[in-house]
């Protein structure tokens, strides 16, 4: 049918012969693009399906050996990840993996807030109506005080369980990331050692730093729920809750930093991979500082308020007469003079 394009020997570039060949090139390019997208979508669906089966996180077998029944099929995930690397470096696979972890292993962290609030309101209204039927009166005020007390203890328990859950998931997923996304031995010298660290960083950013449903946002919501009462006992319990958060966060990020160092094989570690490890640790440090600094002002203000309350209570018990400070009259002439 003749040549579709001819080579220009001077420029070294291909030149289109006519309009028919140009249209043929466009159709071929569109076919290649659609075929590539369909193939990538099938790979992503297969990866998500295999991951959703779950199983024990055991990696005591090498590539090619048969895994024990009931164990997660990390060998198949590794093959798919290596194939997806040919599609923009596996960017879409990394996003699909993070979403699969969030949906299957941390559903309590990324629940629908509106549905959760409506569910709590319905449960509270149901309890109030049942108590009113039994006593023949409306016990709303007494019950609200009891609910406030229960909420504080329940909040601390929920925070502790949330940190434990995130720690367990991250430690296991970091192991899986190291085995599934580290295929540097089969990449024939291609610089792929830093891919596990990129995936781990994306997972940390999604779970910890998500502005709406991340760990930081969830902690802030739980702390805000304590502020419905402003008495001394509630403030003291909230202060203890701040301490619990700081201790749990230190333990969580300590585990993550240790796990980050094991994401790269030492025998194949290049300078790029080592730099990626240090970059991930710096990122984890920044996330820990952000988590602690976000509550530092609240902790300091609460500590000063409780200290003021204790001082006033001690003076009152000593027989001192406490009076409101006299309002200070502002001299407007001094303000005008600056």
mmCIF file of C-alpha atoms in Angstrom:
data_model
loop_
_atom_site.group_PDB
_atom_site.id
_atom_site.type_symbol
_atom_site.label_atom_id
_atom_site.label_comp_id
_atom_site.label_asym_id
_atom_site.label_seq_id
_atom_site.Cartn_x
_atom_site.Cartn_y
_atom_site.Cartn_z
ATOM 1 C CA UNK A 1 0.000 0.000 0.000
ATOM 2 C CA UNK A 2 2.973 2.290 -0.053
ATOM 3 C CA UNK A 3 4.889 3.854 2.763
ATOM 4 C CA UNK A 4 2.819 5.612 5.435
ATOM 5 C CA UNK A 5 5.695 7.848 6.324
ATOM 6 C CA UNK A 6 9.139 8.555 4.970
ATOM 7 C CA UNK A 7 12.306 9.234 6.895
ATOM 8 C CA UNK A 8 14.041 12.563 6.506
ATOM 9 C CA UNK A 9 17.743 11.702 6.395
ATOM 10 C CA UNK A 10 18.820 15.244 7.287
ATOM 11 C CA UNK A 11 16.645 15.758 10.372
ATOM 12 C CA UNK A 12 16.392 12.125 11.436
ATOM 13 C CA UNK A 13 12.636 12.508 11.934
ATOM 14 C CA UNK A 14 9.660 10.800 10.363
ATOM 15 C CA UNK A 15 7.423 12.866 8.140
ATOM 16 C CA UNK A 16 3.791 12.043 7.339
ATOM 17 C CA UNK A 17 3.165 11.413 3.637
ATOM 18 C CA UNK A 18 -0.433 12.615 3.233
ATOM 19 C CA UNK A 19 -3.784 13.108 4.959
ATOM 20 C CA UNK A 20 -4.693 9.413 4.760
ATOM 21 C CA UNK A 21 -1.560 8.334 6.565
ATOM 22 C CA UNK A 22 -2.113 11.081 9.156
ATOM 23 C CA UNK A 23 -5.559 9.727 9.930
ATOM 24 C CA UNK A 24 -4.114 6.217 10.070
ATOM 25 C CA UNK A 25 -1.555 7.366 12.606
ATOM 26 C CA UNK A 26 -4.277 8.989 14.739
ATOM 27 C CA UNK A 27 -6.445 5.866 14.672
ATOM 28 C CA UNK A 28 -3.491 3.678 15.581
ATOM 29 C CA UNK A 29 -2.514 5.979 18.446
ATOM 30 C CA UNK A 30 -6.093 5.975 19.768
ATOM 31 C CA UNK A 31 -6.242 2.180 19.546
ATOM 32 C CA UNK A 32 -2.969 1.815 21.412
ATOM 33 C CA UNK A 33 -4.148 4.223 24.120
ATOM 34 C CA UNK A 34 -7.488 2.463 24.618
ATOM 35 C CA UNK A 35 -5.812 -0.944 24.679
ATOM 36 C CA UNK A 36 -3.288 0.304 27.214
ATOM 37 C CA UNK A 37 -6.008 1.740 29.461
ATOM 38 C CA UNK A 38 -8.056 -1.457 29.287
ATOM 39 C CA UNK A 39 -5.032 -3.586 30.129
ATOM 40 C CA UNK A 40 -4.108 -1.371 33.072
ATOM 41 C CA UNK A 41 -7.688 -1.434 34.388
ATOM 42 C CA UNK A 42 -7.699 -5.231 34.270
ATOM 43 C CA UNK A 43 -4.426 -5.359 36.163
ATOM 44 C CA UNK A 44 -5.744 -2.948 38.807
ATOM 45 C CA UNK A 45 -8.948 -4.953 39.206
ATOM 46 C CA UNK A 46 -6.966 -8.170 39.582
ATOM 47 C CA UNK A 47 -4.699 -6.558 42.176
ATOM 48 C CA UNK A 48 -7.646 -5.246 44.206
ATOM 49 C CA UNK A 49 -9.450 -8.580 44.000
ATOM 50 C CA UNK A 50 -6.434 -10.565 45.203
ATOM 51 C CA UNK A 51 -5.738 -8.092 47.993
ATOM 52 C CA UNK A 52 -9.374 -8.120 49.143
ATOM 53 C CA UNK A 53 -9.161 -11.877 49.732
ATOM 54 C CA UNK A 54 -6.844 -11.119 52.632
ATOM 55 C CA UNK A 55 -4.976 -13.751 54.567
ATOM 56 C CA UNK A 56 -2.131 -14.046 57.028
ATOM 57 C CA UNK A 57 0.848 -11.772 56.393
ATOM 58 C CA UNK A 58 3.567 -14.432 56.152
ATOM 59 C CA UNK A 59 6.631 -13.947 53.971
ATOM 60 C CA UNK A 60 8.760 -16.958 54.895
ATOM 61 C CA UNK A 61 8.828 -18.308 51.330
ATOM 62 C CA UNK A 62 10.781 -17.044 48.363
ATOM 63 C CA UNK A 63 9.440 -16.006 44.998
ATOM 64 C CA UNK A 64 8.213 -19.048 43.078
ATOM 65 C CA UNK A 65 7.578 -21.274 46.089
ATOM 66 C CA UNK A 66 4.050 -22.290 46.985
ATOM 67 C CA UNK A 67 2.545 -20.317 49.849
ATOM 68 C CA UNK A 68 0.580 -21.862 52.683
ATOM 69 C CA UNK A 69 -3.241 -21.808 52.325
ATOM 70 C CA UNK A 70 -4.771 -18.894 54.188
ATOM 71 C CA UNK A 71 -1.802 -16.629 53.455
ATOM 72 C CA UNK A 72 -2.102 -13.455 51.417
ATOM 73 C CA UNK A 73 -1.030 -14.078 47.808
ATOM 74 C CA UNK A 74 1.820 -11.583 47.819
ATOM 75 C CA UNK A 75 3.613 -13.353 44.954
ATOM 76 C CA UNK A 76 0.709 -12.701 42.590
ATOM 77 C CA UNK A 77 0.473 -9.111 43.823
ATOM 78 C CA UNK A 78 4.166 -8.689 43.126
ATOM 79 C CA UNK A 79 3.809 -9.898 39.524
ATOM 80 C CA UNK A 80 0.920 -7.513 38.908
ATOM 81 C CA UNK A 81 2.830 -4.620 40.513
ATOM 82 C CA UNK A 82 5.798 -5.285 38.282
ATOM 83 C CA UNK A 83 3.528 -5.270 35.215
ATOM 84 C CA UNK A 84 1.804 -2.049 36.326
ATOM 85 C CA UNK A 85 5.193 -0.391 36.685
ATOM 86 C CA UNK A 86 5.205 -0.110 32.888
ATOM 87 C CA UNK A 87 2.171 2.191 33.109
ATOM 88 C CA UNK A 88 3.489 5.581 34.299
ATOM 89 C CA UNK A 89 5.639 3.943 36.924
ATOM 90 C CA UNK A 90 2.651 2.315 38.634
ATOM 91 C CA UNK A 91 1.114 5.593 39.814
ATOM 92 C CA UNK A 92 -2.472 4.385 39.450
ATOM 93 C CA UNK A 93 -1.615 1.120 41.194
ATOM 94 C CA UNK A 94 -0.182 2.985 44.171
ATOM 95 C CA UNK A 95 -3.408 4.977 44.502
ATOM 96 C CA UNK A 96 -5.547 1.832 44.146
ATOM 97 C CA UNK A 97 -3.498 0.047 46.804
ATOM 98 C CA UNK A 98 -3.848 2.897 49.298
ATOM 99 C CA UNK A 99 -7.607 3.031 48.742
ATOM 100 C CA UNK A 100 -7.844 -0.753 49.183
ATOM 101 C CA UNK A 101 -6.016 -0.553 52.522
ATOM 102 C CA UNK A 102 -8.259 2.251 53.731
ATOM 103 C CA UNK A 103 -11.475 0.516 52.651
ATOM 104 C CA UNK A 104 -10.689 -2.985 53.901
ATOM 105 C CA UNK A 105 -8.444 -2.501 56.938
ATOM 106 C CA UNK A 106 -9.343 0.923 58.361
ATOM 107 C CA UNK A 107 -13.065 1.364 57.734
ATOM 108 C CA UNK A 108 -13.659 2.754 61.230
ATOM 109 C CA UNK A 109 -11.345 5.673 60.466
ATOM 110 C CA UNK A 110 -12.954 6.640 57.173
ATOM 111 C CA UNK A 111 -16.636 6.258 57.992
ATOM 112 C CA UNK A 112 -19.312 8.660 56.818
ATOM 113 C CA UNK A 113 -19.435 11.330 59.518
ATOM 114 C CA UNK A 114 -23.005 12.362 58.811
ATOM 115 C CA UNK A 115 -24.278 8.792 59.032
ATOM 116 C CA UNK A 116 -22.319 8.257 62.227
ATOM 117 C CA UNK A 117 -23.762 11.393 63.860
ATOM 118 C CA UNK A 118 -27.317 10.454 62.852
ATOM 119 C CA UNK A 119 -26.832 6.982 64.260
ATOM 120 C CA UNK A 120 -25.626 8.388 67.589
ATOM 121 C CA UNK A 121 -28.572 10.790 67.752
ATOM 122 C CA UNK A 122 -31.039 7.976 67.130
ATOM 123 C CA UNK A 123 -29.454 5.815 69.817
ATOM 124 C CA UNK A 124 -29.464 8.693 72.295
ATOM 125 C CA UNK A 125 -33.106 9.526 71.543
ATOM 126 C CA UNK A 126 -34.065 5.875 71.929
ATOM 127 C CA UNK A 127 -32.388 5.674 75.343
ATOM 128 C CA UNK A 128 -34.041 8.908 76.442
ATOM 129 C CA UNK A 129 -37.512 7.680 75.460
ATOM 130 C CA UNK A 130 -36.976 4.327 77.184
ATOM 131 C CA UNK A 131 -35.857 6.060 80.375
ATOM 132 C CA UNK A 132 -38.837 8.443 80.210
ATOM 133 C CA UNK A 133 -41.255 5.510 79.851
ATOM 134 C CA UNK A 134 -39.787 3.748 82.871
ATOM 135 C CA UNK A 135 -39.651 6.781 85.184
ATOM 136 C CA UNK A 136 -42.697 8.588 83.840
ATOM 137 C CA UNK A 137 -40.748 11.844 83.452
ATOM 138 C CA UNK A 138 -38.160 13.425 81.257
ATOM 139 C CA UNK A 139 -34.663 12.628 82.565
ATOM 140 C CA UNK A 140 -32.859 14.558 79.835
ATOM 141 C CA UNK A 141 -30.688 16.720 82.113
ATOM 142 C CA UNK A 142 -29.466 13.868 84.309
ATOM 143 C CA UNK A 143 -28.837 11.675 81.331
ATOM 144 C CA UNK A 144 -26.847 14.329 79.501
ATOM 145 C CA UNK A 145 -24.476 14.592 82.461
ATOM 146 C CA UNK A 146 -24.061 10.825 82.520
ATOM 147 C CA UNK A 147 -23.465 10.787 78.760
ATOM 148 C CA UNK A 148 -20.779 13.436 79.125
ATOM 149 C CA UNK A 149 -18.969 11.337 81.704
ATOM 150 C CA UNK A 150 -19.256 8.258 79.540
ATOM 151 C CA UNK A 151 -18.080 10.128 76.462
ATOM 152 C CA UNK A 152 -14.779 11.104 78.081
ATOM 153 C CA UNK A 153 -13.895 7.577 79.115
ATOM 154 C CA UNK A 154 -15.143 6.202 75.822
ATOM 155 C CA UNK A 155 -13.095 8.783 73.934
ATOM 156 C CA UNK A 156 -9.873 7.754 75.657
ATOM 157 C CA UNK A 157 -10.629 4.107 74.978
ATOM 158 C CA UNK A 158 -11.433 4.883 71.363
ATOM 159 C CA UNK A 159 -8.203 6.850 70.924
ATOM 160 C CA UNK A 160 -6.127 4.019 72.380
ATOM 161 C CA UNK A 161 -7.788 1.405 70.196
ATOM 162 C CA UNK A 162 -7.439 3.669 67.154
ATOM 163 C CA UNK A 163 -3.689 4.068 67.654
ATOM 164 C CA UNK A 164 -3.262 0.331 68.223
ATOM 165 C CA UNK A 165 -5.268 -0.440 65.095
ATOM 166 C CA UNK A 166 -3.274 1.976 62.931
ATOM 167 C CA UNK A 167 0.020 0.644 64.338
ATOM 168 C CA UNK A 168 -0.880 -2.981 63.590
ATOM 169 C CA UNK A 169 -2.073 -2.166 60.078
ATOM 170 C CA UNK A 170 0.972 -0.059 59.227
ATOM 171 C CA UNK A 171 3.490 -2.632 60.469
ATOM 172 C CA UNK A 172 1.850 -5.385 58.415
ATOM 173 C CA UNK A 173 1.346 -3.230 55.330
ATOM 174 C CA UNK A 174 4.952 -2.016 55.401
ATOM 175 C CA UNK A 175 6.046 -5.652 55.266
ATOM 176 C CA UNK A 176 3.696 -6.279 52.355
ATOM 177 C CA UNK A 177 4.932 -3.165 50.556
ATOM 178 C CA UNK A 178 8.537 -4.315 50.940
ATOM 179 C CA UNK A 179 7.769 -7.688 49.321
ATOM 180 C CA UNK A 180 5.263 -6.593 46.660
ATOM 181 C CA UNK A 181 6.697 -3.325 45.363
ATOM 182 C CA UNK A 182 10.410 -4.062 45.739
ATOM 183 C CA UNK A 183 11.217 -5.863 42.479
ATOM 184 C CA UNK A 184 14.649 -4.311 41.986
ATOM 185 C CA UNK A 185 16.216 -7.769 41.551
ATOM 186 C CA UNK A 186 14.088 -8.412 38.444
ATOM 187 C CA UNK A 187 14.233 -4.899 36.970
ATOM 188 C CA UNK A 188 17.642 -5.377 35.296
ATOM 189 C CA UNK A 189 19.380 -2.414 36.841
ATOM 190 C CA UNK A 190 16.446 -0.009 36.598
ATOM 191 C CA UNK A 191 16.267 2.345 39.594
ATOM 192 C CA UNK A 192 13.201 0.902 41.323
ATOM 193 C CA UNK A 193 14.525 0.560 44.888
ATOM 194 C CA UNK A 194 12.704 3.711 46.031
ATOM 195 C CA UNK A 195 9.251 2.548 44.846
ATOM 196 C CA UNK A 196 8.332 0.870 48.192
ATOM 197 C CA UNK A 197 9.153 4.100 49.999
ATOM 198 C CA UNK A 198 6.963 6.096 47.621
ATOM 199 C CA UNK A 199 4.040 3.750 48.277
ATOM 200 C CA UNK A 200 4.619 3.837 52.046
ATOM 201 C CA UNK A 201 4.701 7.631 52.013
ATOM 202 C CA UNK A 202 1.429 7.775 50.070
ATOM 203 C CA UNK A 203 -0.180 5.425 52.601
ATOM 204 C CA UNK A 204 1.019 7.526 55.553
ATOM 205 C CA UNK A 205 -0.182 10.744 53.962
ATOM 206 C CA UNK A 206 -3.619 9.249 53.293
ATOM 207 C CA UNK A 207 -4.190 7.667 56.694
ATOM 208 C CA UNK A 208 -2.507 10.233 58.947
ATOM 209 C CA UNK A 209 -2.743 13.553 57.153
ATOM 210 C CA UNK A 210 -6.095 13.378 55.374
ATOM 211 C CA UNK A 211 -7.787 16.703 56.260
ATOM 212 C CA UNK A 212 -11.273 15.185 56.627
ATOM 213 C CA UNK A 213 -10.915 11.574 57.741
ATOM 214 C CA UNK A 214 -7.255 11.190 58.660
ATOM 215 C CA UNK A 215 -5.889 10.290 62.064
ATOM 216 C CA UNK A 216 -5.243 13.932 62.966
ATOM 217 C CA UNK A 217 -8.772 14.985 61.985
ATOM 218 C CA UNK A 218 -10.314 12.092 63.917
ATOM 219 C CA UNK A 219 -8.332 12.945 67.068
ATOM 220 C CA UNK A 220 -9.414 16.582 66.851
ATOM 221 C CA UNK A 221 -13.070 15.525 66.552
ATOM 222 C CA UNK A 222 -12.826 13.252 69.575
ATOM 223 C CA UNK A 223 -11.198 15.987 71.643
ATOM 224 C CA UNK A 224 -13.834 18.501 70.590
ATOM 225 C CA UNK A 225 -16.538 16.151 71.832
ATOM 226 C CA UNK A 226 -15.134 16.510 75.362
ATOM 227 C CA UNK A 227 -15.599 20.295 75.353
ATOM 228 C CA UNK A 228 -19.337 20.053 75.993
ATOM 229 C CA UNK A 229 -18.595 20.458 79.696
ATOM 230 C CA UNK A 230 -16.133 22.860 81.255
ATOM 231 C CA UNK A 231 -15.939 21.664 84.855
ATOM 232 C CA UNK A 232 -12.706 20.772 86.608
ATOM 233 C CA UNK A 233 -13.058 16.982 86.414
ATOM 234 C CA UNK A 234 -13.712 17.074 82.692
ATOM 235 C CA UNK A 235 -10.709 19.357 82.124
ATOM 236 C CA UNK A 236 -8.440 17.060 84.121
ATOM 237 C CA UNK A 237 -9.568 14.048 82.126
ATOM 238 C CA UNK A 238 -9.025 15.899 78.871
ATOM 239 C CA UNK A 239 -5.531 16.819 80.055
ATOM 240 C CA UNK A 240 -4.828 13.130 80.640
ATOM 241 C CA UNK A 241 -6.181 12.459 77.157
ATOM 242 C CA UNK A 242 -3.602 14.843 75.686
ATOM 243 C CA UNK A 243 -0.882 12.867 77.458
ATOM 244 C CA UNK A 244 -2.270 9.598 76.099
ATOM 245 C CA UNK A 245 -2.246 11.016 72.566
ATOM 246 C CA UNK A 246 1.371 12.138 72.885
ATOM 247 C CA UNK A 247 2.513 8.738 74.187
ATOM 248 C CA UNK A 248 0.573 6.783 71.566
ATOM 249 C CA UNK A 249 1.818 9.035 68.765
ATOM 250 C CA UNK A 250 5.438 8.614 69.866
ATOM 251 C CA UNK A 251 5.036 4.834 69.869
ATOM 252 C CA UNK A 252 3.279 4.807 66.500
ATOM 253 C CA UNK A 253 5.845 6.905 64.668
ATOM 254 C CA UNK A 254 8.696 5.020 66.312
ATOM 255 C CA UNK A 255 7.352 1.782 64.827
ATOM 256 C CA UNK A 256 6.892 3.424 61.435
ATOM 257 C CA UNK A 257 10.468 4.718 61.348
ATOM 258 C CA UNK A 258 11.841 1.279 62.200
ATOM 259 C CA UNK A 259 9.638 -0.320 59.543
ATOM 260 C CA UNK A 260 10.716 2.273 56.968
ATOM 261 C CA UNK A 261 14.325 1.145 57.257
ATOM 262 C CA UNK A 262 13.333 -2.408 56.339
ATOM 263 C CA UNK A 263 11.544 -1.456 53.120
ATOM 264 C CA UNK A 264 14.757 -1.626 51.094
ATOM 265 C CA UNK A 265 16.964 -4.649 50.666
ATOM 266 C CA UNK A 266 20.402 -3.900 52.037
ATOM 267 C CA UNK A 267 22.260 -5.894 49.361
ATOM 268 C CA UNK A 268 20.602 -3.930 46.551
ATOM 269 C CA UNK A 269 20.380 -0.587 48.305
ATOM 270 C CA UNK A 270 21.679 2.266 46.188
ATOM 271 C CA UNK A 271 22.328 5.838 47.199
ATOM 272 C CA UNK A 272 18.920 6.769 45.736
ATOM 273 C CA UNK A 273 17.184 4.146 47.885
ATOM 274 C CA UNK A 274 19.018 5.253 51.022
ATOM 275 C CA UNK A 275 18.070 8.859 50.342
ATOM 276 C CA UNK A 276 14.456 7.766 49.905
ATOM 277 C CA UNK A 277 14.568 6.041 53.308
ATOM 278 C CA UNK A 278 15.852 9.202 54.963
ATOM 279 C CA UNK A 279 13.249 11.257 53.112
ATOM 280 C CA UNK A 280 10.478 8.984 54.392
ATOM 281 C CA UNK A 281 11.775 9.296 57.959
ATOM 282 C CA UNK A 282 11.850 13.078 57.627
ATOM 283 C CA UNK A 283 8.280 12.954 56.357
ATOM 284 C CA UNK A 284 7.236 10.838 59.355
ATOM 285 C CA UNK A 285 8.947 13.291 61.697
ATOM 286 C CA UNK A 286 7.029 16.158 60.122
ATOM 287 C CA UNK A 287 3.751 14.253 60.520
ATOM 288 C CA UNK A 288 4.516 13.578 64.191
ATOM 289 C CA UNK A 289 5.385 17.216 64.818
ATOM 290 C CA UNK A 290 2.225 18.340 63.049
ATOM 291 C CA UNK A 291 0.143 15.976 65.182
ATOM 292 C CA UNK A 292 1.697 17.201 68.416
ATOM 293 C CA UNK A 293 1.793 20.896 67.512
ATOM 294 C CA UNK A 294 -1.855 20.921 66.525
ATOM 295 C CA UNK A 295 -2.787 20.184 70.148
ATOM 296 C CA UNK A 296 0.031 22.044 71.890
ATOM 297 C CA UNK A 297 -1.931 25.295 72.289
ATOM 298 C CA UNK A 298 -4.979 23.451 73.568
ATOM 299 C CA UNK A 299 -2.866 21.573 76.090
ATOM 300 C CA UNK A 300 -1.164 24.757 77.345
ATOM 301 C CA UNK A 301 -4.428 26.695 77.660
ATOM 302 C CA UNK A 302 -6.096 23.841 79.488
ATOM 303 C CA UNK A 303 -3.139 23.495 81.866
ATOM 304 C CA UNK A 304 -3.263 27.222 82.707
ATOM 305 C CA UNK A 305 -7.035 27.096 83.216
ATOM 306 C CA UNK A 306 -6.777 24.157 85.604
ATOM 307 C CA UNK A 307 -3.918 25.837 87.470
ATOM 308 C CA UNK A 308 -6.014 28.964 87.860
ATOM 309 C CA UNK A 309 -8.919 26.869 89.129
ATOM 310 C CA UNK A 310 -6.728 25.134 91.718
ATOM 311 C CA UNK A 311 -5.259 28.438 92.929
ATOM 312 C CA UNK A 312 -8.709 29.980 93.337
ATOM 313 C CA UNK A 313 -9.957 26.888 95.168
ATOM 314 C CA UNK A 314 -6.963 26.960 97.548
ATOM 315 C CA UNK A 315 -7.471 30.660 98.316
ATOM 316 C CA UNK A 316 -11.176 30.095 98.892
ATOM 317 C CA UNK A 317 -10.482 27.256 101.351
ATOM 318 C CA UNK A 318 -7.976 29.470 103.176
ATOM 319 C CA UNK A 319 -10.719 32.018 103.824
ATOM 320 C CA UNK A 320 -9.648 34.615 101.326
ATOM 321 C CA UNK A 321 -12.320 36.761 99.767
ATOM 322 C CA UNK A 322 -12.197 36.591 96.017
ATOM 323 C CA UNK A 323 -13.623 39.490 94.069
ATOM 324 C CA UNK A 324 -13.791 40.331 90.429
ATOM 325 C CA UNK A 325 -11.084 42.669 89.189
ATOM 326 C CA UNK A 326 -12.152 46.255 88.756
ATOM 327 C CA UNK A 327 -12.580 47.250 85.130
ATOM 328 C CA UNK A 328 -9.737 49.355 83.852
ATOM 329 C CA UNK A 329 -10.695 52.617 82.196
ATOM 330 C CA UNK A 330 -8.828 53.102 78.984
ATOM 331 C CA UNK A 331 -7.421 56.569 78.409
ATOM 332 C CA UNK A 332 -8.343 57.363 74.831
ATOM 333 C CA UNK A 333 -5.860 60.255 74.697
ATOM 334 C CA UNK A 334 -2.986 57.857 75.313
ATOM 335 C CA UNK A 335 -4.236 55.566 72.580
ATOM 336 C CA UNK A 336 -4.396 58.461 70.145
ATOM 337 C CA UNK A 337 -0.852 59.465 71.026
ATOM 338 C CA UNK A 338 0.302 55.892 70.372
#
